[in-house]
PDB file of C-alpha atoms in Angstrom:
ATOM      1  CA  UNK A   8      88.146  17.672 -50.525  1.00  0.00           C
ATOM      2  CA  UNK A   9      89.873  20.295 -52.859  1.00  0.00           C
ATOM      3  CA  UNK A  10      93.475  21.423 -52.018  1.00  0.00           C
ATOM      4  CA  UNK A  11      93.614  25.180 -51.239  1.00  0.00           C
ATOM      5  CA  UNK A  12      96.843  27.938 -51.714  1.00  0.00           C
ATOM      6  CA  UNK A  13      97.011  30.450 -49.515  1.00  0.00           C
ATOM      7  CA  UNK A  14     100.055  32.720 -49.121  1.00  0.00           C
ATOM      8  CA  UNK A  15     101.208  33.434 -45.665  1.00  0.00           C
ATOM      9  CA  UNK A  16     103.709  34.847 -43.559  1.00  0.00           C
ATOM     10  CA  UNK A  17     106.043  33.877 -41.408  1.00  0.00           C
ATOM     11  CA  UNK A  18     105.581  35.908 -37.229  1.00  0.00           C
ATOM     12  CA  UNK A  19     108.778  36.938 -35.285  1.00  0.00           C
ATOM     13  CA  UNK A  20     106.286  38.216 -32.666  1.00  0.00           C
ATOM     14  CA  UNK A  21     104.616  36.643 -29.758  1.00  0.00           C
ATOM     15  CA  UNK A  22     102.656  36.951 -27.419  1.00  0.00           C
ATOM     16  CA  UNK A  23      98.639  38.350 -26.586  1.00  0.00           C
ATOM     17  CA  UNK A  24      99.926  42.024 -27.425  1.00  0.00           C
ATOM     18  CA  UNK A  25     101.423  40.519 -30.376  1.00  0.00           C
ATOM     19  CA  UNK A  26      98.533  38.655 -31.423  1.00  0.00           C
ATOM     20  CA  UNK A  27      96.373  41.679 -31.053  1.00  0.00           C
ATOM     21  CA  UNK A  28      98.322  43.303 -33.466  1.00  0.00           C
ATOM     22  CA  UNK A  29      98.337  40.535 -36.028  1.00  0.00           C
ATOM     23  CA  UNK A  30      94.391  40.155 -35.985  1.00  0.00           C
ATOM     24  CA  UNK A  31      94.147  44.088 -36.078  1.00  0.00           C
ATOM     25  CA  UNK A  32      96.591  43.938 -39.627  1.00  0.00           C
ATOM     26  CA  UNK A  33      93.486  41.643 -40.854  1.00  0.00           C
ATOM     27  CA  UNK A  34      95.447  38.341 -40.456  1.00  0.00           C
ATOM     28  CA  UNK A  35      95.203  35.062 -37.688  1.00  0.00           C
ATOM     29  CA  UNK A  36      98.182  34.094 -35.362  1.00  0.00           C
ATOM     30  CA  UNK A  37      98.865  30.574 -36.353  1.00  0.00           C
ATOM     31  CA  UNK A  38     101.135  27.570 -35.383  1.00  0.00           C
ATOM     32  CA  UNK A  39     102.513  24.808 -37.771  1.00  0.00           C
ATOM     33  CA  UNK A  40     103.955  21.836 -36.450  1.00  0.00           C
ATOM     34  CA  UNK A  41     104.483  18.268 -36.802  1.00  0.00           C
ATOM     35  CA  UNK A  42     106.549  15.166 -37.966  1.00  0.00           C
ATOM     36  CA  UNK A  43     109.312  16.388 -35.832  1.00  0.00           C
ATOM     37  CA  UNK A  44     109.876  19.731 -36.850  1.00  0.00           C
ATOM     38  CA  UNK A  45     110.636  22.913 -34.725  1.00  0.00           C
ATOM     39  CA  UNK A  46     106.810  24.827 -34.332  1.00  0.00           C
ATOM     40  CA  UNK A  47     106.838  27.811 -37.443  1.00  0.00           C
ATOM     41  CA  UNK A  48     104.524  31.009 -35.995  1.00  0.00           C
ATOM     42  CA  UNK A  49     102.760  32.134 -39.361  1.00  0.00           C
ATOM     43  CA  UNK A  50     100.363  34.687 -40.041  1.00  0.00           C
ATOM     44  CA  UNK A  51      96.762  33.760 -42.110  1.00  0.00           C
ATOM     45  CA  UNK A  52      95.364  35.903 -44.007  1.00  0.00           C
ATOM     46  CA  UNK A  53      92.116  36.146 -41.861  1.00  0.00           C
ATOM     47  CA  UNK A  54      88.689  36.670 -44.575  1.00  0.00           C
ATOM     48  CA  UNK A  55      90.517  33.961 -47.123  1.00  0.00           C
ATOM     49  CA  UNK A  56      91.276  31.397 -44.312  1.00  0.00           C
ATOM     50  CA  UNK A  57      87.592  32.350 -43.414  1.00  0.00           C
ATOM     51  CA  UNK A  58      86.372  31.586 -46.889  1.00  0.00           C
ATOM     52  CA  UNK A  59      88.381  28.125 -46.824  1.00  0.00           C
ATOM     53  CA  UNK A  60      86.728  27.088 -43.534  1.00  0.00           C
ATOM     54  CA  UNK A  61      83.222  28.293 -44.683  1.00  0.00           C
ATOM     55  CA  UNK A  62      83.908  26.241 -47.810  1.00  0.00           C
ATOM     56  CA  UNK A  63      85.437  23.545 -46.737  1.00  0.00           C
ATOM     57  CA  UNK A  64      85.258  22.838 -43.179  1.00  0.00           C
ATOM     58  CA  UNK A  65      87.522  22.543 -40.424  1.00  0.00           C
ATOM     59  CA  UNK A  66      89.174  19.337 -42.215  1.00  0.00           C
ATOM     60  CA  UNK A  67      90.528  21.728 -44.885  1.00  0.00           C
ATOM     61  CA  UNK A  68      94.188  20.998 -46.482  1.00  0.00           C
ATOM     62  CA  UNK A  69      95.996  23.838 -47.335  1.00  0.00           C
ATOM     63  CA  UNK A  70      99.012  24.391 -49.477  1.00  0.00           C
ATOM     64  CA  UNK A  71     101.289  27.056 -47.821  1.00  0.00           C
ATOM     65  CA  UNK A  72     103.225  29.610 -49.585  1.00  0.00           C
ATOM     66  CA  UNK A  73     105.103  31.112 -47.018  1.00  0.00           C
ATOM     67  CA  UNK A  74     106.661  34.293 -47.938  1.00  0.00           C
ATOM     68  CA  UNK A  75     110.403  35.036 -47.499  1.00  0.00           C
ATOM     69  CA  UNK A  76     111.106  31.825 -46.172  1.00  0.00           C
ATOM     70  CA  UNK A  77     114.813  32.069 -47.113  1.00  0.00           C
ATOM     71  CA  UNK A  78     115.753  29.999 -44.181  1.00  0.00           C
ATOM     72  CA  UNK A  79     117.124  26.372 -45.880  1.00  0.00           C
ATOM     73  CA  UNK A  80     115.636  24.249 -42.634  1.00  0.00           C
ATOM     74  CA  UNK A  81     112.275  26.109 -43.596  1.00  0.00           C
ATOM     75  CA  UNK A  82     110.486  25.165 -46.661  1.00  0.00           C
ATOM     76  CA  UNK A  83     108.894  27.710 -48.864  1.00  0.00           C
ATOM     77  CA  UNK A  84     106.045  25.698 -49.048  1.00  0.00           C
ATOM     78  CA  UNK A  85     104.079  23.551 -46.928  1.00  0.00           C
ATOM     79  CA  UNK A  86     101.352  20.803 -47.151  1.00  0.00           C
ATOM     80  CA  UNK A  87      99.183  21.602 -43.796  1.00  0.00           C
ATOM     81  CA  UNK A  88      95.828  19.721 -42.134  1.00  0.00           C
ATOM     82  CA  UNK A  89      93.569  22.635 -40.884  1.00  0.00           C
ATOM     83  CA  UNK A  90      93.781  20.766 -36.807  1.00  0.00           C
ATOM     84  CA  UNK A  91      92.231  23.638 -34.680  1.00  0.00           C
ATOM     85  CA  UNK A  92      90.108  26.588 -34.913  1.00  0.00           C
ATOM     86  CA  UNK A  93      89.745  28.498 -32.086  1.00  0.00           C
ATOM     87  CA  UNK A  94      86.901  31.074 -32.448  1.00  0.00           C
ATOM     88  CA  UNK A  95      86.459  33.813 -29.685  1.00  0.00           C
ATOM     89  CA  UNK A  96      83.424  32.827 -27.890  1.00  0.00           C
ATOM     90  CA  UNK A  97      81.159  36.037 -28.064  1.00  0.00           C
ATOM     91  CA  UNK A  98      82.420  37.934 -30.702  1.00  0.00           C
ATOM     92  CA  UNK A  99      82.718  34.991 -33.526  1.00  0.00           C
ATOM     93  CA  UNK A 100      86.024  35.658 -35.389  1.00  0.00           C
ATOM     94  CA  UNK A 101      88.802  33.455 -35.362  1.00  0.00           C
ATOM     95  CA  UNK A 102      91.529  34.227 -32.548  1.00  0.00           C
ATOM     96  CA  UNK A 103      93.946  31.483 -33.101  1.00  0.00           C
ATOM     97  CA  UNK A 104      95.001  28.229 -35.828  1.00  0.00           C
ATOM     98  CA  UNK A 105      96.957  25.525 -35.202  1.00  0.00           C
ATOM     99  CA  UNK A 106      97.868  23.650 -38.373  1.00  0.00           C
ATOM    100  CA  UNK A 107      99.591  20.159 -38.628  1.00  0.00           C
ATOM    101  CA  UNK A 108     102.423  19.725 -41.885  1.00  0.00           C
ATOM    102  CA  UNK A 109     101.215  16.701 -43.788  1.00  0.00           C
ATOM    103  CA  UNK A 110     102.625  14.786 -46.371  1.00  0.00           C
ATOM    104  CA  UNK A 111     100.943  13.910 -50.085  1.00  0.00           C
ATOM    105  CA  UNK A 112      99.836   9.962 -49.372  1.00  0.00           C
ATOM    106  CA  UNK A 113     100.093  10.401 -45.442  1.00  0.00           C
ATOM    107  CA  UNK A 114      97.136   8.922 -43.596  1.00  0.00           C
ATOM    108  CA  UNK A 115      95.842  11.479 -40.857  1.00  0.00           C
ATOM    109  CA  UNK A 116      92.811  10.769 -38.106  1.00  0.00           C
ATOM    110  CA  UNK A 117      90.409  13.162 -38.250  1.00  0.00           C
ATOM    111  CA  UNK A 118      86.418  14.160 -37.424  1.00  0.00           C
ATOM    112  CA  UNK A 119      84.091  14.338 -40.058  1.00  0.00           C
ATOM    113  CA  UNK A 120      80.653  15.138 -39.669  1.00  0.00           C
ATOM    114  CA  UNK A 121      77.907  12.599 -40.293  1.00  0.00           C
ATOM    115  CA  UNK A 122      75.081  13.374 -42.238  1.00  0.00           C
ATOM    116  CA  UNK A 123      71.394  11.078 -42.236  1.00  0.00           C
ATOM    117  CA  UNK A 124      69.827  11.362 -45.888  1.00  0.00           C
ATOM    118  CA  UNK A 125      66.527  10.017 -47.186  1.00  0.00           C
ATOM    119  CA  UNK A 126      63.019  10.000 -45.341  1.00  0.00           C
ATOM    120  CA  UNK A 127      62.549   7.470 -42.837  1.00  0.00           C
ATOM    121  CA  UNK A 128      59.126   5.156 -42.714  1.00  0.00           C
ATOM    122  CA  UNK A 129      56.163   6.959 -41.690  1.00  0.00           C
ATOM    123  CA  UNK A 130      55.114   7.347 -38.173  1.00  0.00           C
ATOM    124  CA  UNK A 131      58.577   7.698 -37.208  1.00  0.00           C
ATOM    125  CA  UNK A 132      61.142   9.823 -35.030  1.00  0.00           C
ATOM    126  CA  UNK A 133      65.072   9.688 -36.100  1.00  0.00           C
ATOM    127  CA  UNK A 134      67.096  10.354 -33.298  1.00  0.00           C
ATOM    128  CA  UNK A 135      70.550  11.296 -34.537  1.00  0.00           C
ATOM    129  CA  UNK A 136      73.434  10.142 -31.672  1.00  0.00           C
ATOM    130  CA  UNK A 137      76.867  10.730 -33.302  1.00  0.00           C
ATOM    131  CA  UNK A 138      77.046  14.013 -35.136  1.00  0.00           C
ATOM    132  CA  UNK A 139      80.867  12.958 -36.427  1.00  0.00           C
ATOM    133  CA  UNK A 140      83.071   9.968 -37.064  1.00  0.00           C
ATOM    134  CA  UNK A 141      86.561   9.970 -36.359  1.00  0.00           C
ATOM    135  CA  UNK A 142      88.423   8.050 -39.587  1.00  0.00           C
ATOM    136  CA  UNK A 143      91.910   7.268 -40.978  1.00  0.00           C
ATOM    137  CA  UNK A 144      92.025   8.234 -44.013  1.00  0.00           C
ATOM    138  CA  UNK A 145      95.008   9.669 -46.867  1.00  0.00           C
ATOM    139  CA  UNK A 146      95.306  13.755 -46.094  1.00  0.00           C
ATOM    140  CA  UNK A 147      94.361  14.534 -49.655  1.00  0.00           C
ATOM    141  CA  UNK A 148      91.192  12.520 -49.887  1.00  0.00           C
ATOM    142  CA  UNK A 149      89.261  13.793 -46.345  1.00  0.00           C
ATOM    143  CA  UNK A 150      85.449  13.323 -47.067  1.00  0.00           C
ATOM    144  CA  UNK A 151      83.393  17.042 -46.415  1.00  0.00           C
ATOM    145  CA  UNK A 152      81.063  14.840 -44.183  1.00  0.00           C
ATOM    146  CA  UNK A 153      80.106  10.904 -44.482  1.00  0.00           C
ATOM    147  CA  UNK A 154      76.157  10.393 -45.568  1.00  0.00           C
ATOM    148  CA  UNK A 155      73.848   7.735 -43.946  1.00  0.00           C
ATOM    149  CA  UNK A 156      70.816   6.747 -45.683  1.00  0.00           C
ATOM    150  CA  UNK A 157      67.597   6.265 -43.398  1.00  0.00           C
ATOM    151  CA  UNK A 158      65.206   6.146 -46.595  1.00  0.00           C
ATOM    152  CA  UNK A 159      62.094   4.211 -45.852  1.00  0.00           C
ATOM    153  CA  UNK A 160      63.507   2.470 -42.628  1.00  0.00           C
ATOM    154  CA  UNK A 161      61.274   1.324 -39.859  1.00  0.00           C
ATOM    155  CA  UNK A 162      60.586   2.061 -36.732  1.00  0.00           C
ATOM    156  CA  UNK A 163      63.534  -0.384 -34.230  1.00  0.00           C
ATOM    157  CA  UNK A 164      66.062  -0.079 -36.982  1.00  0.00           C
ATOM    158  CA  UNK A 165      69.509   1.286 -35.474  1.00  0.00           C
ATOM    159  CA  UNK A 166      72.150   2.064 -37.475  1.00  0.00           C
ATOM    160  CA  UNK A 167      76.014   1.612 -35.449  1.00  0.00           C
ATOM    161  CA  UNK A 168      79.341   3.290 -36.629  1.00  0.00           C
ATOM    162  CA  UNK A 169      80.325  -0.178 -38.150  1.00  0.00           C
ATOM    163  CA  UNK A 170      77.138  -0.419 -40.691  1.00  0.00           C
ATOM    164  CA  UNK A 171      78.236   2.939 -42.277  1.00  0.00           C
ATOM    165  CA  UNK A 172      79.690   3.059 -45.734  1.00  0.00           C
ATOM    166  CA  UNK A 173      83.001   4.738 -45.576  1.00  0.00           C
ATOM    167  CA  UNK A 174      84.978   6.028 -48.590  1.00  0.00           C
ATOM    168  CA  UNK A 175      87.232   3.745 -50.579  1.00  0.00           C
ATOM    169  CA  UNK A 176      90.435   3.612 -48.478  1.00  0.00           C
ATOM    170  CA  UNK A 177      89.295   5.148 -44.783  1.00  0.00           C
ATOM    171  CA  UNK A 178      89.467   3.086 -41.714  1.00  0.00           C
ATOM    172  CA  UNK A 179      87.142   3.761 -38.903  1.00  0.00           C
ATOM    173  CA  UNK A 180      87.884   4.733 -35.333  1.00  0.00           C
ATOM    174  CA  UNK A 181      85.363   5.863 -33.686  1.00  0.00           C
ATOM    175  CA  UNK A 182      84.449   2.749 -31.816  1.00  0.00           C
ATOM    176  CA  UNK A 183      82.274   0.163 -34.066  1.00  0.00           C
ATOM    177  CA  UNK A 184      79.577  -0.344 -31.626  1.00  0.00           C
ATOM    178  CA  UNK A 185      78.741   3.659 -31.199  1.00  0.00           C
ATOM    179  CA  UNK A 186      75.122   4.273 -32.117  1.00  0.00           C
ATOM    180  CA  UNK A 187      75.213   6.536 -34.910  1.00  0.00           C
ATOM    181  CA  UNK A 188      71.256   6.969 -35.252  1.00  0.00           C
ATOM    182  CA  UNK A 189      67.914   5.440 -34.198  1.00  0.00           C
ATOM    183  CA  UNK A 190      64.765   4.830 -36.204  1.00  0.00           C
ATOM    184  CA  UNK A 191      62.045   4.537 -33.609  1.00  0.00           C
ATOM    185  CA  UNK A 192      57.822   4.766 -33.285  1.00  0.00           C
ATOM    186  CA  UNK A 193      56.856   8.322 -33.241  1.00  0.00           C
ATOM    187  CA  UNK A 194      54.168   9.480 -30.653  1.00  0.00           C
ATOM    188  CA  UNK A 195      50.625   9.781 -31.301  1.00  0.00           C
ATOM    189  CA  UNK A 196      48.709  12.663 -30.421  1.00  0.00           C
ATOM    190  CA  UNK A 197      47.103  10.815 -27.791  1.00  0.00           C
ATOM    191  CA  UNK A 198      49.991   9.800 -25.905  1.00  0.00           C
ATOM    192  CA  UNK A 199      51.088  13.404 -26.242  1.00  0.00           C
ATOM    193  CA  UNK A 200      48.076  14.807 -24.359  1.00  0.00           C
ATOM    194  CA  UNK A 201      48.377  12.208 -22.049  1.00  0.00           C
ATOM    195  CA  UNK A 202      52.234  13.390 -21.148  1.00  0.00           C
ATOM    196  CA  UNK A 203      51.267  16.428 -20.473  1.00  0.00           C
ATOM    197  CA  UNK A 204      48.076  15.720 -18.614  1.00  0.00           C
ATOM    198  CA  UNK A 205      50.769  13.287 -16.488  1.00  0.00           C
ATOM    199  CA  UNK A 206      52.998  15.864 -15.922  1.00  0.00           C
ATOM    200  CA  UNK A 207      50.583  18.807 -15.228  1.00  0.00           C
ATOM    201  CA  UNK A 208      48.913  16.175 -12.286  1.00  0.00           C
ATOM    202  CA  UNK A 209      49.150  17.432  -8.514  1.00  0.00           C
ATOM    203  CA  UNK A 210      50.558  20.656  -9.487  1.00  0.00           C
ATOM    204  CA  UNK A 211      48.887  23.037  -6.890  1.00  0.00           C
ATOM    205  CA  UNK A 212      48.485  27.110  -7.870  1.00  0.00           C
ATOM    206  CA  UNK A 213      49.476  28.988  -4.922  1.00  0.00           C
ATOM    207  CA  UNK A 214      47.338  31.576  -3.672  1.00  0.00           C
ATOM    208  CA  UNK A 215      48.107  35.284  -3.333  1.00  0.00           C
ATOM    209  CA  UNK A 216      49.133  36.220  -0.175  1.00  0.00           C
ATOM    210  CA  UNK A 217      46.156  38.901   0.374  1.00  0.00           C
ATOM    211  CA  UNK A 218      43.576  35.783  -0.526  1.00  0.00           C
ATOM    212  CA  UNK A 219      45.469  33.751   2.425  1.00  0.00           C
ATOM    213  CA  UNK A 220      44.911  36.290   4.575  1.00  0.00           C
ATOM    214  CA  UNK A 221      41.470  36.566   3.589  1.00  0.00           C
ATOM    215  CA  UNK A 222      41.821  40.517   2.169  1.00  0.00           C
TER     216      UNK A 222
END
């Protein structure tokens, strides 16, 4: 995954009124913390963090400029893990970030999506279980998503977090046993029909009330 700059600034004010304002100036409230230093409030600048995310993903590293940091205890610049986006739930734009300060070589745990490739055996159904892995792995080298091959497997083949192929120098943690996907026997169209005829069985139409009453 790519490093990204993006110049931001440092917030003095707080709270939802505060907030307001920031996203109305076209920038995210944001909080950067981590390895023991006091929280810094920042300001993102909201359509490039956007872009970053879109391009990216949530596992995005960003290098901060911060500008007029002249505060010695606060560095100018910051390495930062993209932790959490949180996106307002009915009108889609980003309310709030919380970013973690990283350092170049530091191993971080984080969630990257899985992603089956390949066609599976014919007359079969993939069932996908595990949509992300969680992995340790150095902050500059985070994987966009992990890819699992299914090509020509049969039908009974399972594939568990421990049989996938992880990049050069990530440790799993999701737990090894996890089912990650299953390759099983797809239905015919016969035992189709016969679900539904199953299911439709002893279903009784109720009568209009004017037909009970003989009308």
């Amino acid at each position: 995954m790519s490093e990204v700059r993006l110049t931001v600034e440092p917030r003095t004010e707080f709270g939802k009124g505060a907030a307001r304002r920031t996203r109305r100036a076209g920038k995210i409230p944001a909080v950067l913390y981590g390895h023991g230093v006091d929280p810094r409030h920042l300001a993102l600048p909201a359509i490039d963090f956007a872009r970053v995310i879109r391009e990216n993903g949530q596992n995005a590293v960003l290098t901060l400029d911060v500008a007029g940091a002249t505060d010695r205890a606060e560095k100018a610049t910051e390495l930062a893990l993209t932790k959490t986006v949180t996106v307002h739930p009915l009108k889609n734009y980003i309310e709030h970030v919380d970013l973690l300060v990283v350092h170049r070589g530091e191993k971080v745990t984080v969630d990257v999506p899985v992603v089956l490739v390949g066609q599976p055996g014919p007359g079969t159904l993939v069932n996908q279980d595990l949509d992300t892995l969680s992995i340790e792995v150095e902050a500059l080298h985070i994987p966009e998503q992990i890819e699992v091959s299914i090509e020509g497997t049969e039908s009974g083949t399972q594939i568990s977090a421990s049989q996938v192929t992880l990049p050069t120098g990530a440790r799993l943690v999701t737990d090894p046993d996890y089912l990650v996907a299953a390759i099983n026997e797809a239905p015919t169209e016969a035992a189709m029909e016969a679900e539904v005829d199953t299911e439709g069985a002893g279903v009784v139409e109720e009568k209009p009330e004017s037909a009970e009453n003989g009308a």
